[in-house]
């Protein structure tokens, strides 16, 4: 069973960038679809981005499209979420999740619990 750990969160100003990492152990990430979710205080958790295991196709929520980029580095067994032009509404705890059978084509309908493994999250705070 793969285990994932998020890192890279922090406190940044509006317009700044951050790169989150999702590092895996226990298995090769090549065979896993990876999803990024976030949860802001008082709000429901939402799916942000996804990269598939099969063809590295990607999905982005409308709220981050054009600003966030998901990528994988198989040599480092890590998936990244590059976040540019950050806004205060991006403030949340960000979670990565891994699953061998999930599909990014349906990511908009998936929740964190649909993925077999997830991390403890990393805090991103954007101030204006």
XYZ file of C-alpha atoms in Angstrom:
128
model
C 0.000 0.000 0.000
C 1.460 3.338 -1.010
C 1.913 6.038 1.600
C 1.990 9.715 0.662
C 3.272 12.786 2.486
C 2.563 16.367 1.494
C 4.989 19.257 1.936
C 5.637 22.736 0.620
C 2.845 24.715 2.217
C 3.426 28.085 3.778
C 2.350 31.674 4.346
C 2.504 33.802 1.214
C 1.152 37.045 -0.164
C -1.479 37.416 -2.884
C 0.115 36.816 -6.265
C 2.939 34.658 -4.933
C 3.671 31.068 -5.883
C 4.137 27.821 -3.990
C 4.979 24.311 -5.078
C 3.439 21.486 -3.107
C 5.003 18.048 -3.155
C 3.370 14.677 -2.668
C 6.109 12.151 -1.941
C 5.334 8.453 -2.002
C 6.810 5.446 -0.263
C 5.945 1.785 -0.281
C 5.087 1.677 -3.982
C 5.884 3.288 -7.307
C 3.679 6.276 -8.042
C 3.758 5.498 -11.780
C 0.836 3.143 -11.230
C -1.279 5.505 -9.161
C -3.657 8.286 -10.025
C -2.916 11.243 -7.751
C -5.459 13.780 -6.650
C -5.041 17.028 -4.759
C -7.862 18.165 -2.508
C -8.183 21.177 -0.245
C -10.303 22.168 2.709
C -10.745 25.697 3.920
C -12.145 26.531 7.372
C -15.917 26.185 7.412
C -16.049 24.852 3.847
C -16.424 21.446 2.285
C -13.357 19.694 0.970
C -12.989 20.145 -2.781
C -11.015 18.417 -5.489
C -8.412 20.718 -6.976
C -6.398 18.720 -9.483
C -5.666 15.195 -10.638
C -3.090 13.383 -12.753
C -3.806 9.916 -14.026
C -1.533 6.904 -13.831
C -2.270 5.610 -17.325
C -1.504 8.565 -19.567
C -0.750 11.445 -17.187
C -3.905 13.194 -18.317
C -4.860 15.980 -15.940
C -7.897 17.649 -14.447
C -8.262 21.065 -12.819
C -11.114 22.605 -10.911
C -12.420 25.769 -12.558
C -11.276 27.796 -9.565
C -7.599 26.968 -10.214
C -7.500 26.417 -13.966
C -4.749 28.458 -15.579
C -3.003 29.079 -12.245
C -2.171 25.588 -10.927
C -0.196 22.886 -12.710
C 0.071 19.263 -11.626
C 3.004 17.122 -12.709
C 4.758 13.941 -11.738
C 8.440 13.070 -11.458
C 8.549 9.298 -11.516
C 12.274 9.221 -10.836
C 11.642 10.987 -7.519
C 8.361 9.159 -6.882
C 6.763 12.543 -6.331
C 3.835 14.517 -7.701
C 3.912 18.312 -7.614
C 1.247 20.986 -7.578
C 2.664 24.276 -8.812
C 0.440 27.076 -7.608
C 0.865 30.511 -9.187
C -1.012 33.773 -8.764
C -2.267 32.677 -5.379
C -5.358 34.324 -3.942
C -6.676 34.526 -0.370
C -9.445 32.116 -1.377
C -6.768 29.485 -2.029
C -6.108 29.387 1.714
C -6.739 25.823 2.878
C -5.174 22.598 4.010
C -4.079 20.722 0.901
C -4.149 16.930 0.790
C -2.780 14.566 -1.794
C -4.297 11.160 -2.342
C -3.295 8.099 -4.346
C -5.312 5.298 -5.874
C -4.581 2.688 -8.532
C -8.126 2.578 -9.840
C -9.342 6.178 -9.708
C -9.805 8.074 -12.953
C -9.188 11.769 -13.458
C -12.024 11.845 -15.980
C -14.432 11.552 -13.078
C -12.409 13.567 -10.598
C -15.063 16.242 -10.236
C -17.295 13.638 -8.626
C -14.678 12.026 -6.410
C -13.966 12.721 -2.775
C -10.875 12.071 -0.704
C -12.345 8.860 0.679
C -12.504 7.413 -2.845
C -8.714 7.247 -2.855
C -6.962 4.425 -1.052
C -4.228 6.519 0.522
C -3.969 10.142 1.584
C -1.654 12.277 3.658
C -2.050 14.529 6.657
C -2.146 17.710 4.615
C -0.079 20.858 4.325
C -1.347 24.334 5.206
C -1.392 27.057 2.585
C -2.240 30.555 3.761
C -2.479 33.466 1.349
C -2.830 36.974 2.780
C -3.805 40.117 0.923
